Amino acid sequence: MKAYFFSECAYPYLPDDYDSIRVKLPNRIYDPEKGARLYNDYIDEWVAADELGFDLMLNEHHQTATCMNSAVPLTAAILARVTKRGRILILGNPIANRREPVRVAEEMAIIDNISYGRLDVGFVRGVPYEISAMNSRPVDMQDRFWEAFDLINKAWTSHDGPFYWEGKYFRHRQVNIWPRPLQQPHPPVWITSTSPEGAPKVAERGSVVATFLTGFEQTRAVFDAYRKRRTELDQDTPLDRLAYAALLYTGDTEAEGVRVGEKLLWYLNSNRVPMQFVNPPGYHSTSTVMKILKGSGPFAAFGRNTTAEQELKKAVLIAGNPDSVYRQIKALYDHVGGFGNLLIMGQAGFVTPDETIKGLTLFAREVYPRLKEL
Amino acid sequence: MNLEKLNVRGVEVQFVREGGGRPLLLLDSGFSFEHDFVSRLARHFDVIAPSHPGFMGSPRPGDIDSIDDLAYLYLDMMRQLGLREVTLAGFSMGGWIAAEIAIRSSDRLSQLVLVDSFGIKVSDRETPDIADMFAIGEEDLMRLLFHEPQKFKIDMNGLSEERLAIVAQNRAALALFNWEPYAHNPKLLNWLGRIDIPTLVVWGQNDGLVKADYGRKFAAAIPGAKFETIANCGHLPHLECPEILLQHVTTFAAKARNR
């Protein structure tokens, strides 16, 4: 198993009362002095993780205090230069919301070159609250996603001068990107899917499927759907095709692990979002919207305070001493049929740089060697 | 009311037809609330009221995704049904479609009625003409739509599965056709001068979504158009003040006919 260190680059200094952390939280709340320091702390944490032997993961969100990384190619490009050995996974580029997929292909090619081929390129549809922030039409988003995906792939792999693209959503007459990626034919591709409905299409492309904070049952459902589709296509599913992201902290003692791990729950507990941003028209399937309208949808518990005890049971949070952390990962691993990539959300909210690096150091020394055997 | 179906260039258009006399093509708002306005109109007209593709459970082929598409669809529908001297009436988004039809061809039209219509841009680039219905909560939206929102509150848990699915699909379809440019065609205002049939623009005085002043400017851009407001009435007069709206429509239709 490979372990990626992931930081969402939170801006944690929020007022006590706000009705939405996404889309409309006024940016006067953002103190640039504090923010500038945070950006540099977060980059330092990635550099430390690289030195400890982790691969690195970054993501992108817009108009939210949960994630200051609103232009992920910029931070990934910095890591390409200041880190030395780890893979740099962008998970991901929100390509259903980006107006110019060719530009995304170019950005990824530059980062792949500067990092000497250490880039993993993830593509995400984007969570519903990205819709308003990016002025992106929520209807028929999947179609737009896959057209952008195909265009980017063609841009990466065409080497004989310009090609033509007049699709439903994107039109270019002279596509001929410079540079082209260093990795051939292109960097490894990852795609997120947090439901079993989305996994088969990812399986068809042979991309890595990544699921976030989905716990025992939903994670198994996603991985099963991926493996089932691969089997139908007469293909196997190596473990490196499957990835799971958890909030994770390793302490010297069980109590320390859980205490700091609980601080990571800031990510869940601060995520207050009004229904119009959670359920933009056309984003979710009709059956999901029907549940939401009746007040029983997947977001019924949104923004309510959760506890370490609750999240540890689900393996949404993995925390404790090194033995305990290993056991929790192994239990999940066995339950879901195995997976080859663990995405560690090891910083969130008010977890300090010292705490973050301490947790990573313990993990690298005490847990990771055992995981590498899996 | 019987649901009729007509194949228009491969699109199955579902519509109700009721009443008799001169034809009136009614283009609905896309907001899903039950109403009896078709029956009220049917006392005076041969009313043809389609569900726009994607609304009310009607099918939407993937390439039908803009107001232009709907305008051409209904132009062809009028031709296929052999309709002439049509009173074309549209509410909200339906008004926008009606205006797009009228600037293309009024050959089959005798008069145009626009009610709290979307479709044009009149304010400067930093002032929204139409409040962002997709960025506010359900209660706030109801306050913008209705003068007396409490009368129109829907208990989602009281709806059948079938109705609930329609509410969900209508929301998606409304977003599809209105997302960007938001509920308008930047060029429509420039072409409204082409409309060469008698036109009535009616507005709920208390419309919070699109203010009456916008309606006044809409009417001013259409040669000879008449502008009326309805007091104590919001964005959807056919729901909130149907009798007064009906009077406006019938009075105008009779006068226009006798010109």
XYZ file of C-alpha atoms in Angstrom:
633
model
C 0.000 0.000 0.000
C 1.114 3.527 -0.767
C 0.296 6.445 1.506
C -0.340 9.981 0.289
C -0.304 12.925 2.684
C -3.199 15.256 1.880
C -3.924 18.694 3.251
C -6.985 20.589 2.103
C -5.364 23.874 3.233
C -8.072 25.004 5.606
C -8.539 28.562 6.790
C -9.785 27.691 10.280
C -10.268 31.129 11.875
C -14.027 31.431 11.554
C -16.588 33.429 13.476
C -18.792 31.483 15.886
C -21.831 31.989 13.754
C -22.132 31.708 9.999
C -24.778 30.033 7.874
C -22.536 28.909 5.036
C -18.824 28.133 4.950
C -19.143 27.753 1.175
C -19.918 30.139 -1.653
C -20.951 33.238 0.288
C -18.840 33.496 3.442
C -17.477 37.061 3.076
C -13.742 37.113 2.443
C -13.292 39.985 4.901
C -13.173 37.095 7.403
C -9.974 35.971 5.679
C -7.016 37.747 7.302
C -4.270 37.842 4.652
C -1.539 38.002 7.301
C -2.742 34.722 8.800
C -3.497 33.220 5.405
C -0.036 33.932 4.029
C 1.532 32.120 6.954
C -0.856 29.194 6.541
C 0.051 28.748 2.874
C 3.708 28.538 3.800
C 3.040 26.186 6.721
C 1.074 23.885 4.437
C 3.837 23.803 1.843
C 6.360 23.064 4.613
C 4.179 20.152 5.754
C 4.146 18.680 2.257
C 7.921 19.064 2.060
C 8.290 17.293 5.426
C 5.948 14.529 4.261
C 8.025 14.120 1.115
C 11.168 13.754 3.202
C 9.420 11.170 5.414
C 8.662 9.008 2.377
C 5.053 9.914 1.678
C 3.515 10.680 -1.668
C 1.630 13.958 -1.741
C -1.938 14.867 -2.539
C -3.548 18.253 -3.207
C -7.039 19.331 -4.171
C -9.030 22.377 -5.217
C -12.180 24.118 -4.004
C -13.593 27.593 -4.523
C -15.080 30.299 -2.318
C -14.699 28.319 0.871
C -12.754 28.460 4.130
C -12.446 24.677 4.085
C -9.872 24.937 1.299
C -7.626 27.867 0.387
C -6.282 25.943 -2.600
C -8.514 27.534 -5.247
C -6.029 27.048 -8.096
C -4.384 23.700 -7.460
C -1.992 23.782 -10.434
C -0.204 26.692 -8.716
C 0.524 24.840 -5.474
C 1.266 21.603 -7.315
C 3.796 23.484 -9.440
C 5.498 24.761 -6.287
C 5.675 21.217 -4.884
C 7.050 20.000 -8.196
C 10.058 22.211 -7.557
C 10.517 22.114 -3.752
C 9.923 18.399 -3.131
C 12.285 15.698 -4.286
C 10.832 12.221 -4.504
C 7.113 11.811 -3.715
C 4.385 11.487 -6.298
C 2.303 14.651 -6.602
C -1.357 13.728 -6.880
C -3.834 16.428 -7.849
C -7.254 15.113 -6.879
C -8.439 16.751 -8.610
C -8.979 19.059 -11.456
C -12.687 19.991 -11.539
C -12.943 19.635 -15.292
C -16.727 19.850 -15.565
C -16.292 23.365 -14.136
C -13.220 24.470 -16.092
C -13.987 26.362 -19.279
C -10.787 25.334 -21.091
C -9.785 21.671 -20.834
C -6.848 22.327 -23.166
C -5.490 24.749 -20.589
C -5.771 21.981 -17.955
C -3.797 19.650 -20.250
C -1.106 22.331 -20.534
C -0.947 22.991 -16.792
C -0.566 19.290 -16.046
C 2.134 18.899 -18.697
C 4.174 21.731 -17.175
C 3.962 20.249 -13.667
C 4.867 16.801 -15.006
C 7.981 18.273 -16.643
C 9.129 20.358 -13.661
C 8.635 17.381 -11.294
C 10.503 15.007 -13.641
C 7.414 12.870 -14.103
C 6.107 12.698 -10.550
C 2.579 13.895 -11.332
C -0.620 11.878 -10.883
C -3.543 13.684 -12.501
C -6.931 13.356 -10.848
C -10.185 14.525 -12.341
C -13.251 15.271 -10.249
C -16.765 16.284 -11.080
C -16.702 18.631 -8.089
C -18.978 18.729 -5.057
C -22.356 20.465 -5.435
C -21.258 23.630 -3.622
C -18.708 24.276 -6.375
C -21.560 24.941 -8.808
C -22.418 28.481 -7.747
C -18.813 29.372 -6.992
C -17.721 28.442 -10.507
C -20.936 29.540 -12.259
C -21.110 26.084 -13.726
C -24.340 24.573 -15.032
C -25.266 21.579 -12.877
C -27.399 19.881 -15.549
C -25.690 17.338 -17.842
C -22.433 17.827 -15.911
C -21.345 14.226 -16.375
C -21.440 14.603 -20.160
C -19.326 17.744 -19.918
C -16.885 15.978 -17.585
C -16.308 13.095 -19.990
C -15.961 15.342 -23.016
C -13.321 17.396 -21.184
C -11.620 14.171 -20.101
C -11.436 12.904 -23.691
C -10.160 16.248 -24.991
C -7.396 16.410 -22.353
C -6.331 12.853 -23.111
C -6.188 13.590 -26.811
C -4.206 16.784 -26.208
C -1.655 14.821 -24.148
C -1.258 12.017 -26.663
C -1.311 13.841 -30.027
C 2.181 14.659 -31.232
C 1.897 15.373 -34.938
C 0.614 18.916 -35.016
C -2.799 20.429 -34.403
C -6.007 18.440 -34.180
C -9.585 19.594 -34.465
C -12.268 19.388 -31.768
C -15.829 20.528 -32.197
C -17.718 18.770 -29.437
C -20.952 19.556 -27.708
C -19.292 21.582 -24.960
C -15.781 22.464 -26.142
C -14.558 23.784 -29.473
C -10.964 24.201 -30.628
C -9.618 24.279 -34.140
C -5.860 24.095 -33.490
C -4.969 21.936 -30.485
C -1.258 21.281 -30.222
C -0.033 21.646 -26.659
C 3.502 22.637 -25.723
C 5.008 21.193 -23.613
C 3.740 17.624 -23.669
C 3.857 15.490 -20.519
C 7.109 13.812 -19.534
C 5.418 10.543 -18.520
C 4.378 8.501 -21.537
C 1.828 8.191 -22.904
C 0.541 10.515 -20.150
C 0.580 10.805 -16.335
C -1.452 8.219 -14.392
C -5.110 9.232 -14.155
C -7.288 9.139 -11.065
C -11.008 9.812 -10.831
C -13.144 10.178 -7.705
C -16.384 8.346 -7.207
C -18.094 8.228 -3.857
C -21.013 6.132 -5.099
C -21.208 2.728 -6.808
C -23.086 4.356 -9.726
C -20.018 6.324 -10.804
C -17.408 3.590 -10.445
C -18.076 1.471 -13.587
C -17.194 4.304 -15.970
C -13.913 4.837 -14.122
C -13.263 1.092 -14.373
C -13.842 1.211 -18.127
C -11.030 3.763 -18.488
C -8.738 1.777 -16.193
C -8.164 4.885 -14.077
C -7.615 4.752 -10.328
C -10.906 5.188 -8.459
C -10.706 7.196 -5.246
C -13.424 7.477 -2.642
C -13.507 9.947 0.239
C -14.672 9.438 3.819
C -17.181 6.810 2.744
C -16.518 4.354 5.597
C -16.853 0.582 5.586
C -20.026 -0.107 3.627
C -20.064 2.603 0.979
C -16.363 2.117 0.245
C -16.910 -1.580 -0.315
C -19.855 -0.784 -2.593
C -17.704 1.587 -4.695
C -14.793 -0.852 -4.951
C -17.135 -3.791 -5.688
C -18.768 -1.839 -8.517
C -15.327 -1.021 -9.947
C -14.101 -4.638 -9.708
C -17.354 -5.986 -11.150
C -17.050 -3.799 -14.233
C -13.393 -4.786 -14.684
C -14.345 -8.462 -14.469
C -17.087 -7.935 -17.077
C -14.424 -6.452 -19.329
C -12.167 -9.430 -18.685
C -9.667 -7.239 -16.856
C -8.280 -7.647 -13.379
C -8.217 -4.951 -10.701
C -4.760 -4.527 -9.178
C -4.867 -2.989 -5.714
C -3.158 0.133 -7.002
C -6.383 1.003 -8.889
C -8.266 1.597 -5.600
C -7.838 4.503 -3.185
C -9.499 5.510 0.080
C -9.236 8.867 1.850
C -9.639 9.102 5.625
C -9.016 11.647 8.330
C -6.017 10.056 10.033
C -3.779 10.803 12.974
C -1.142 8.692 14.679
C -0.131 9.565 18.241
C 2.424 8.168 20.692
C -0.462 6.937 22.778
C -4.022 5.991 21.946
C -5.269 9.033 23.871
C -3.008 11.433 21.970
C -3.947 9.915 18.615
C -7.657 10.288 19.297
C -7.283 13.760 20.827
C -5.544 15.204 17.771
C -7.633 13.045 15.453
C -10.720 14.669 16.911
C -9.311 18.068 15.885
C -9.412 16.849 12.284
C -13.197 16.655 12.597
C -13.189 20.436 12.170
C -13.412 19.583 8.497
C -16.800 17.907 8.984
C -18.169 20.030 11.794
C -17.431 23.413 10.251
C -18.965 22.390 6.930
C -22.260 24.233 7.251
C -23.873 24.652 3.849
C -27.434 25.773 3.037
C -29.607 23.473 0.968
C -29.531 25.576 -2.210
C -25.781 24.947 -2.460
C -25.995 21.303 -1.364
C -28.760 20.504 -3.812
C -28.361 22.671 -6.916
C -30.998 21.788 -9.511
C -29.911 18.982 -11.802
C -26.757 18.066 -9.897
C -28.086 14.985 -8.104
C -30.131 12.133 -9.540
C -33.921 12.465 -9.350
C -34.109 9.762 -6.680
C -31.517 11.549 -4.526
C -33.317 14.897 -4.900
C -36.595 13.257 -3.888
C -34.958 12.072 -0.661
C -33.479 15.520 -0.037
C -36.868 17.198 -0.616
C -38.388 14.902 1.988
C -35.604 15.786 4.407
C -34.049 12.329 4.445
C -31.342 12.610 1.816
C -27.623 12.045 2.094
C -27.194 15.521 3.577
C -29.777 15.186 6.352
C -27.006 15.150 8.954
C -25.012 17.884 7.265
C -23.241 20.376 9.446
C -24.223 18.663 12.658
C -21.549 18.025 15.221
C -20.013 14.630 14.968
C -17.580 13.022 17.406
C -14.404 10.977 17.214
C -16.280 8.018 18.666
C -18.856 8.101 15.850
C -16.351 8.591 13.049
C -13.857 6.006 14.347
C -16.592 3.366 14.132
C -17.075 4.151 10.443
C -13.366 4.433 9.548
C -14.057 7.984 8.386
C -11.574 8.866 11.149
C -8.618 6.585 11.792
C -6.715 7.567 14.927
C -4.837 6.209 17.888
C -1.406 4.815 18.664
C 0.563 3.173 15.834
C -0.705 -0.360 16.524
C -4.254 0.838 16.736
C -3.961 2.869 13.518
C -2.567 -0.157 11.722
C -5.396 -2.356 13.015
C -8.052 0.145 11.918
C -6.597 0.364 8.418
C -6.272 -3.410 8.204
C -9.891 -3.897 9.317
C -11.072 -1.544 6.582
C -8.729 -3.148 4.071
C -10.134 -6.591 4.806
C -13.739 -5.400 4.784
C -13.575 -3.670 1.383
C -11.556 -6.366 -0.386
C -8.242 -4.526 -0.268
C -6.962 -1.258 -1.699
C -3.547 0.003 -2.703
C -3.657 3.726 -1.927
C -4.373 5.372 1.398
C -5.009 9.113 1.184
C -4.251 10.567 4.582
C -6.038 13.778 5.446
C -3.562 14.466 8.224
C -4.126 18.161 8.643
C -7.382 20.019 9.123
C -8.684 22.883 11.211
C -6.450 23.795 14.112
C -4.038 20.858 13.943
C -0.681 22.623 14.204
C 2.321 22.086 11.931
C 4.179 20.402 14.813
C 1.267 18.044 15.454
C 0.873 17.283 11.756
C 4.527 16.431 11.276
C 4.688 14.438 14.490
C 1.729 12.322 13.376
C 3.280 11.751 9.962
C 6.634 10.849 11.499
C 5.081 8.222 13.761
C 3.056 6.843 10.876
C 6.117 6.673 8.634
C 8.167 4.886 11.263
C 5.639 2.588 12.938
C 2.710 2.033 10.587
C 3.809 2.499 7.011
C 6.357 -0.358 6.940
C 3.590 -2.794 7.872
C 1.212 -1.357 5.259
C 3.802 -1.735 2.544
C 3.546 -5.479 3.076
C -0.170 -5.480 2.186
C -57.883 16.968 -19.117
C -56.471 14.578 -21.674
C -52.758 14.634 -22.279
C -52.137 14.738 -26.004
C -48.873 13.953 -27.709
C -47.434 15.303 -30.901
C -44.199 14.310 -32.581
C -42.459 17.528 -33.596
C -39.239 16.756 -35.459
C -38.626 13.717 -33.301
C -39.518 15.428 -30.035
C -42.596 14.074 -28.287
C -44.402 17.220 -27.158
C -47.003 16.613 -24.481
C -49.861 19.087 -24.187
C -53.395 19.576 -23.004
C -56.028 21.033 -25.303
C -59.271 22.392 -23.938
C -62.045 24.753 -24.966
C -62.975 26.089 -28.367
C -62.877 29.145 -30.573
C -59.705 31.018 -31.421
C -56.478 29.195 -30.600
C -54.332 30.270 -27.657
C -50.917 28.716 -27.197
C -50.006 28.897 -23.515
C -46.344 28.600 -22.550
C -46.021 27.856 -18.847
C -43.555 29.186 -16.301
C -41.717 25.974 -15.496
C -42.391 26.468 -11.775
C -44.380 23.427 -10.785
C -47.584 24.361 -9.044
C -51.000 22.915 -9.785
C -53.345 25.426 -11.386
C -56.667 25.649 -13.165
C -55.777 28.554 -15.421
C -56.025 26.436 -18.567
C -59.656 25.661 -17.722
C -60.378 29.325 -17.017
C -58.902 30.332 -20.371
C -60.772 27.494 -22.080
C -64.045 29.328 -21.458
C -62.837 31.822 -24.086
C -60.241 30.080 -26.259
C -59.143 26.823 -27.830
C -56.231 26.466 -25.385
C -53.168 24.451 -26.312
C -50.847 24.160 -23.301
C -47.661 22.133 -23.816
C -45.303 20.962 -21.089
C -41.851 22.102 -22.139
C -39.526 19.155 -22.782
C -38.052 18.067 -19.449
C -40.937 19.549 -17.436
C -43.918 17.712 -15.899
C -42.411 14.358 -16.733
C -42.242 15.017 -20.468
C -39.245 13.679 -22.383
C -36.307 15.913 -23.321
C -33.906 14.743 -26.025
C -30.336 15.747 -25.155
C -30.021 18.263 -27.964
C -33.024 20.261 -26.746
C -31.231 22.449 -24.231
C -31.886 26.102 -24.991
C -34.730 28.599 -25.256
C -33.991 28.848 -28.997
C -34.748 25.140 -29.316
C -38.099 25.613 -27.588
C -38.985 28.612 -29.791
C -38.399 26.626 -32.988
C -40.174 23.613 -31.503
C -43.372 25.600 -30.858
C -43.203 27.356 -34.235
C -43.202 23.909 -35.826
C -45.872 22.681 -33.460
C -48.216 25.513 -34.541
C -47.585 24.605 -38.177
C -48.199 20.898 -37.613
C -51.450 21.585 -35.764
C -52.440 23.983 -38.556
C -52.990 26.815 -36.085
C -53.582 30.324 -37.419
C -54.395 33.637 -35.764
C -52.904 32.325 -32.535
C -52.911 34.283 -29.296
C -49.492 33.435 -27.897
C -49.238 33.784 -24.115
C -46.269 33.032 -21.882
C -45.555 33.214 -18.166
C -42.081 33.837 -16.757
C -39.719 31.555 -18.726
C -42.666 30.818 -21.036
C -42.879 34.551 -21.763
C -39.249 34.504 -22.807
C -39.960 31.632 -25.212
C -42.994 33.528 -26.558
C -40.901 36.638 -27.225
C -38.257 34.542 -29.014
C -41.012 33.047 -31.173
C -42.511 36.457 -31.991
C -39.195 37.987 -33.125
C -38.682 35.024 -35.461
C -42.092 34.881 -37.094
C -45.530 36.247 -36.358
C -47.076 34.583 -39.429
C -49.288 32.338 -37.326
C -49.804 34.819 -34.503
C -52.496 37.401 -33.973
C -51.390 38.754 -30.597
C -48.853 38.277 -27.854
C -49.285 38.264 -24.076
C -46.233 38.272 -21.814
C -46.702 37.825 -18.080
C -43.826 38.504 -15.665
C -41.542 37.385 -18.422
C -37.851 36.552 -18.334
C -35.683 37.118 -21.380
C -33.992 40.526 -21.571
C -31.137 42.378 -19.885
C -31.875 46.000 -19.010
C -29.707 46.993 -16.029
C -25.962 47.560 -15.948
C -23.555 44.633 -15.696
C -23.415 44.728 -11.901
C -27.147 44.864 -11.281
C -29.213 41.697 -11.609
C -32.559 42.149 -13.323
C -33.741 38.778 -12.112
C -32.918 37.605 -8.585
C -30.738 34.485 -8.522
C -33.365 31.829 -7.820
C -30.693 29.120 -7.724
C -28.640 30.763 -4.963
C -31.366 31.242 -2.354
C -33.278 28.928 -0.064
C -36.775 27.621 -0.721
C -38.460 30.051 1.698
C -36.712 33.068 0.229
C -37.672 31.931 -3.253
C -41.313 31.601 -2.206
C -41.216 35.169 -0.865
C -39.951 36.393 -4.224
C -42.516 34.399 -6.184
C -45.648 35.218 -4.224
C -47.330 38.175 -2.605
C -48.749 35.718 -0.079
C -46.278 32.821 -0.065
C -47.920 30.949 2.817
C -50.886 30.144 0.567
C -48.684 28.260 -1.853
C -46.424 26.327 0.447
C -46.079 22.708 -0.643
C -45.621 19.926 1.889
C -43.064 17.770 0.116
C -43.792 14.844 2.416
C -47.437 14.991 1.362
C -46.658 14.527 -2.335
C -46.859 11.207 -4.120
C -43.594 9.715 -5.380
C -44.644 10.583 -8.910
C -45.299 14.254 -8.069
C -42.091 14.495 -6.063
C -40.092 13.167 -9.025
C -41.726 15.847 -11.201
C -40.779 18.590 -8.720
C -37.167 17.352 -8.837
C -37.096 17.122 -12.639
C -38.748 20.520 -13.095
C -36.054 22.155 -10.966
C -33.361 20.578 -13.117
C -35.094 21.629 -16.331
C -35.533 25.190 -15.067
C -31.785 25.332 -14.403
C -30.973 23.813 -17.776
C -32.817 26.475 -19.757
C -32.025 29.460 -17.513
C -28.536 28.865 -16.147
C -26.302 31.062 -18.282
C -26.759 33.701 -19.494
C -29.060 33.734 -16.511
C -32.722 33.712 -17.631
C -32.070 36.005 -20.577
C -30.714 36.306 -24.081
C -28.317 39.285 -24.220
C -29.511 40.061 -27.768
C -33.255 39.726 -27.300
C -33.813 43.356 -26.302
C -32.288 44.526 -29.607
C -34.733 42.443 -31.625
C -37.973 43.085 -29.747
C -38.638 45.917 -32.221
C -39.381 43.262 -34.820
C -42.593 42.260 -33.075
C -45.404 43.449 -35.330
C -48.524 42.148 -33.576
C -50.557 43.663 -30.740
C -48.794 42.892 -27.486
C -49.842 43.012 -23.851
C -47.277 42.882 -21.075
C -48.773 42.093 -17.658
C -46.891 42.165 -14.373
C -47.661 41.280 -10.774
C -47.057 44.531 -8.890
C -45.379 42.557 -6.077
C -43.212 40.336 -8.228
C -40.023 39.984 -6.154
C -38.142 37.897 -8.684
C -38.434 40.291 -11.643
C -39.641 43.755 -10.727
C -42.485 45.510 -12.521
C -40.067 48.162 -13.771
C -38.347 45.485 -15.842
C -41.743 44.657 -17.350
C -42.256 48.318 -18.178
C -38.960 48.334 -20.081
C -39.867 45.061 -21.782
C -43.125 46.603 -23.018
C -41.408 49.825 -24.073
C -39.142 47.870 -26.427
C -42.084 46.288 -28.271
C -43.791 48.654 -30.734
C -47.240 49.633 -29.472
C -47.211 47.227 -26.531
C -49.573 47.872 -23.665
C -48.387 47.468 -20.069
C -50.603 46.507 -17.139
C -49.849 45.667 -13.532
C -51.904 43.625 -11.112
C -51.967 44.799 -7.497
C -51.317 42.388 -4.608
C -49.896 39.841 -6.970
C -46.471 38.236 -7.332
C -44.471 36.603 -10.112
C -47.115 34.043 -11.036
C -50.450 35.877 -11.573
C -52.053 32.792 -13.125
C -51.776 31.228 -9.659
C -52.185 34.183 -7.357
C -54.734 36.327 -9.178
C -56.075 34.215 -12.028
C -59.414 36.025 -12.526
C -57.798 39.442 -12.906
C -55.201 38.043 -15.287
C -57.973 36.353 -17.256
C -59.823 39.658 -17.550
C -56.702 41.392 -18.846
C -56.169 38.675 -21.437
C -59.752 38.481 -22.670
C -60.235 42.263 -22.783
C -56.988 42.731 -24.684
C -57.727 39.845 -27.072
C -61.189 41.255 -27.908
C -59.850 44.789 -28.487
C -56.924 43.596 -30.564
C -59.243 41.525 -32.710
C -61.533 44.507 -33.378
C -58.755 46.854 -34.350
